[in-house]
Coordinates of C-alpha atoms and ligand atoms in Angstrom, one line a residue:
M1 CA 0.0 -0.2 0.1
A2 CA 1.5 3.2 -1.5
T3 CA 0.6 6.2 1.6
V4 CA 0.6 9.2 0.2
L5 CA 0.8 12.7 2.7
I6 CA -1.0 15.9 3.2
T7 CA -0.1 18.4 4.8
G8 CA -2.2 21.4 6.2
F9 CA -1.3 24.4 8.6
E10 CA -3.2 25.4 12.1
P11 CA -5.1 28.2 12.7
F12 CA -1.9 31.6 12.2
A13 CA -2.6 35.3 12.8
G14 CA -5.0 34.9 15.3
E15 CA -8.2 32.7 12.6
T16 CA -9.6 30.0 13.8
L17 CA -9.6 27.6 10.9
N18 CA -7.5 27.6 8.3
P19 CA -8.0 24.9 4.5
S20 CA -5.8 23.7 4.7
W21 CA -6.2 21.3 7.3
Q22 CA -9.7 21.2 6.7
V23 CA -8.7 20.1 3.8
A24 CA -6.1 18.1 4.1
S25 CA -7.9 16.0 7.8
A26 CA -10.9 15.9 5.7
L27 CA -8.5 13.4 3.3
Q28 CA -7.2 11.4 6.9
G29 CA -8.0 7.8 5.3
W30 CA -9.6 7.9 2.1
Q31 CA -8.4 5.7 -0.9
L32 CA -8.0 6.3 -4.3
D33 CA -7.8 2.9 -4.4
E34 CA -6.9 -0.6 -3.5
E35 CA -3.4 0.7 -3.2
V36 CA -2.5 4.1 -1.8
M37 CA -3.8 5.7 1.1
V38 CA -3.7 8.9 2.8
S39 CA -2.6 10.6 5.3
A40 CA -3.2 13.6 6.7
V41 CA -0.6 15.4 9.6
K42 CA -1.2 18.8 10.9
L43 CA 1.9 21.3 11.2
P44 CA 3.0 23.6 13.6
C45 CA 2.7 27.2 11.9
V46 CA 6.3 27.6 14.1
F47 CA 9.6 27.2 11.0
K48 CA 11.4 25.5 13.2
Q49 CA 8.6 22.6 14.3
S50 CA 7.0 23.0 11.1
L51 CA 10.9 20.8 9.7
L52 CA 10.0 18.9 12.6
T53 CA 7.0 17.5 12.3
L54 CA 7.1 17.4 8.3
E55 CA 10.7 15.5 8.0
Q56 CA 9.2 13.0 11.3
A57 CA 5.8 12.1 8.7
V58 CA 8.0 11.3 6.2
N59 CA 10.4 9.7 7.4
Q60 CA 7.9 7.4 9.6
L61 CA 5.8 7.2 6.7
Q62 CA 8.0 7.5 3.8
P63 CA 5.2 8.5 0.5
A64 CA 5.1 8.2 -2.4
V65 CA 3.9 11.8 -2.7
V66 CA 3.9 15.0 -0.5
I67 CA 1.2 17.3 -1.1
M68 CA 1.6 20.4 0.8
L69 CA -1.0 22.7 2.4
G70 CA -1.6 26.2 2.9
Q71 CA -3.7 29.4 3.1
A72 CA -3.6 32.3 1.2
T73 CA -5.2 34.6 1.8
G74 CA -6.6 36.1 -0.6
C75 CA -6.3 34.2 -3.1
S76 CA -9.9 33.3 -5.6
Q77 CA -8.0 29.9 -6.8
L78 CA -5.8 27.2 -6.2
R79 CA -2.4 28.5 -6.1
L80 CA 0.2 25.8 -7.3
E81 CA 3.3 26.8 -6.5
K82 CA 6.5 25.9 -8.7
I83 CA 8.9 27.8 -7.4
A84 CA 10.3 26.8 -2.8
S85 CA 12.6 29.8 -2.6
N86 CA 15.9 30.1 0.3
Y87 CA 14.4 32.9 1.9
I88 CA 12.7 33.4 4.8
D89 CA 11.2 37.2 4.9
A90 CA 8.8 36.9 7.5
T91 CA 6.1 40.7 7.9
I92 CA 3.7 38.4 11.7
A93 CA 5.2 37.2 14.0
D94 CA 5.0 32.6 13.5
N95 CA 2.5 31.1 16.6
S96 CA 4.8 30.8 18.2
G97 CA 6.8 35.0 18.0
Q98 CA 9.6 34.7 15.6
Q99 CA 9.5 37.0 13.2
P100 CA 13.1 36.0 10.8
R101 CA 14.2 38.4 8.2
N102 CA 15.4 38.9 5.6
A103 CA 16.9 34.3 6.2
L104 CA 17.9 32.2 4.6
T105 CA 16.0 28.7 5.0
A106 CA 19.5 26.2 4.7
S107 CA 22.2 28.2 4.7
H108 CA 24.5 26.1 2.2
G109 CA 21.3 25.0 -0.1
P110 CA 20.5 26.5 -3.0
A111 CA 19.1 29.1 -3.8
A112 CA 15.8 27.4 -5.5
Y113 CA 13.8 24.1 -5.8
F114 CA 11.5 23.2 -8.3
S115 CA 8.1 21.5 -7.7
N116 CA 8.4 17.5 -9.0
L117 CA 5.4 17.2 -9.0
P118 CA 2.8 17.6 -12.1
I119 CA 1.8 20.1 -11.9
N120 CA 1.1 21.2 -15.3
A121 CA -1.4 18.5 -15.9
M122 CA -3.3 18.3 -12.7
I123 CA -4.1 22.6 -13.6
R124 CA -5.2 20.6 -17.0
A125 CA -7.2 18.2 -14.6
L126 CA -8.1 20.4 -13.0
H127 CA -9.7 23.7 -15.1
F128 CA -11.6 19.8 -16.6
Q129 CA -13.5 19.9 -13.8
H130 CA -14.3 23.3 -14.3
I131 CA -12.1 24.4 -10.7
P132 CA -10.2 27.8 -10.8
A133 CA -6.7 26.9 -9.6
Q134 CA -3.8 28.4 -11.8
L135 CA 0.4 28.2 -11.6
S136 CA 2.2 30.3 -8.9
L137 CA 5.9 31.4 -9.7
S138 CA 6.0 31.5 -5.4
A139 CA 5.0 30.8 -2.3
G140 CA 5.7 33.9 -0.2
S141 CA 8.4 34.2 2.9
Y142 CA 6.1 32.5 5.0
V143 CA 6.1 29.6 6.7
C144 CA 4.8 28.1 4.4
N145 CA 7.5 28.8 1.7
H146 CA 10.2 27.5 4.3
S147 CA 8.6 24.6 4.8
F148 CA 7.7 24.1 0.9
Y149 CA 12.0 24.7 0.2
G150 CA 12.3 21.8 3.1
L151 CA 10.4 19.1 1.5
M152 CA 12.8 19.8 -1.8
H153 CA 15.5 19.8 0.4
L154 CA 14.9 16.2 2.1
I155 CA 13.8 15.3 -1.1
K156 CA 16.8 16.2 -2.7
N157 CA 19.2 14.7 -0.4
Q158 CA 17.6 11.6 0.9
Y159 CA 14.1 10.3 -1.0
A160 CA 14.7 11.3 -4.8
S161 CA 11.4 8.9 -4.8
I162 CA 9.6 11.3 -3.3
K163 CA 7.3 13.5 -5.9
G164 CA 6.3 16.6 -3.5
G165 CA 5.7 20.3 -3.9
F166 CA 3.2 22.7 -2.3
I167 CA -1.2 23.7 -2.9
H168 CA -2.1 27.4 -1.1
L169 CA -5.6 27.2 -0.9
P170 CA -7.9 29.5 -1.1
C171 CA -10.1 30.8 2.0
L172 CA -13.2 29.0 3.2
P173 CA -16.5 31.0 3.0
E174 CA -17.1 31.8 6.7
Q175 CA -13.6 32.8 6.9
V176 CA -14.7 35.8 4.6
L177 CA -17.5 36.9 6.1
N178 CA -16.8 40.1 7.7
K179 CA -14.0 40.3 4.4
P180 CA -16.2 41.5 2.4
D181 CA -13.4 41.7 -0.8
T182 CA -11.8 38.9 0.4
P183 CA -12.8 35.8 -2.4
S184 CA -13.2 32.2 -0.4
M185 CA -14.1 28.2 -2.0
E186 CA -16.6 26.1 -0.8
L187 CA -14.2 23.0 1.3
A188 CA -16.2 20.4 -0.4
S189 CA -15.0 21.9 -3.7
Q190 CA -11.0 22.3 -2.3
I191 CA -11.4 18.9 -1.3
K192 CA -13.2 17.5 -4.4
A193 CA -9.6 19.9 -5.3
L194 CA -7.4 17.7 -3.9
K195 CA -8.4 14.6 -5.5
I196 CA -8.2 15.2 -8.1
C197 CA -4.5 16.0 -7.8
I198 CA -3.4 13.0 -5.5
E199 CA -4.4 11.2 -8.6
V200 CA -3.0 12.6 -11.1
S201 CA 0.3 12.7 -9.2
L202 CA 0.3 9.4 -8.3
Q203 CA 0.5 8.7 -11.9
Q204 CA 2.0 11.1 -14.0
H205 CA 6.0 12.2 -14.4
A206 CA 6.6 16.1 -12.7
D207 CA 6.6 18.7 -15.9
Q208 CA 9.6 18.4 -18.1
L209 CA 11.9 21.3 -18.8
L210 CA 13.2 21.8 -22.2
A211 CA 16.7 22.5 -22.4
Ligands
LIG301 N1 -0.3 29.9 4.9 C1 0.9 30.6 5.9 C2 1.5 29.9 6.9 C3 1.1 28.8 7.3 C4 -0.6 28.9 6.3 O1 -1.1 28.3 5.9 C5 2.1 31.1 4.5 O2 1.9 31.0 3.2 O3 3.0 30.6 4.4

């Protein structure tokens, strides 16, 4: 039985919900077929601890695919992240009060890694099901980008067979009731989207880059 690890974050910035954990936890135990099962792990929205929890989960579960999820307030579509950059610049403190500015995630790591998920095929499959999704070239400079970089660093150095990457999600409708100009997407649509992404990620190879 192969494992697909889906991670989501705890709420941050004073919120009580994070769509990423709502979606990940809804998928816990979901079986795509007899061969593949989803394990969901919640990550703290804390720079150091998020990487430790992620690494522990990967070591323990030995997943074939890792899809990390995070909330991106203000986005109306799923954002499939292409690039994890070796750069942190937190404009708000994390949940432990740390606020690193202008710093590296890995002092000896490369400037960036590409996701090795089949992002283009995932976007095509989502659009085929009328789910808004787009390629994103920056995962920001906060905890999500930091942990995405940590995942790709781990894959590069220890787990070459893992396909992994990051998807930012819109807020849930209940998060934006008093924020009339902030877009949202229903939980059911987000869960459906992730099921499609999981299926495609198992079937397809990473996007080929033309030389
Ligand atoms: N979003 C934040 C951190 C946790 C989350 O869900 C980010 O985009 O960095």
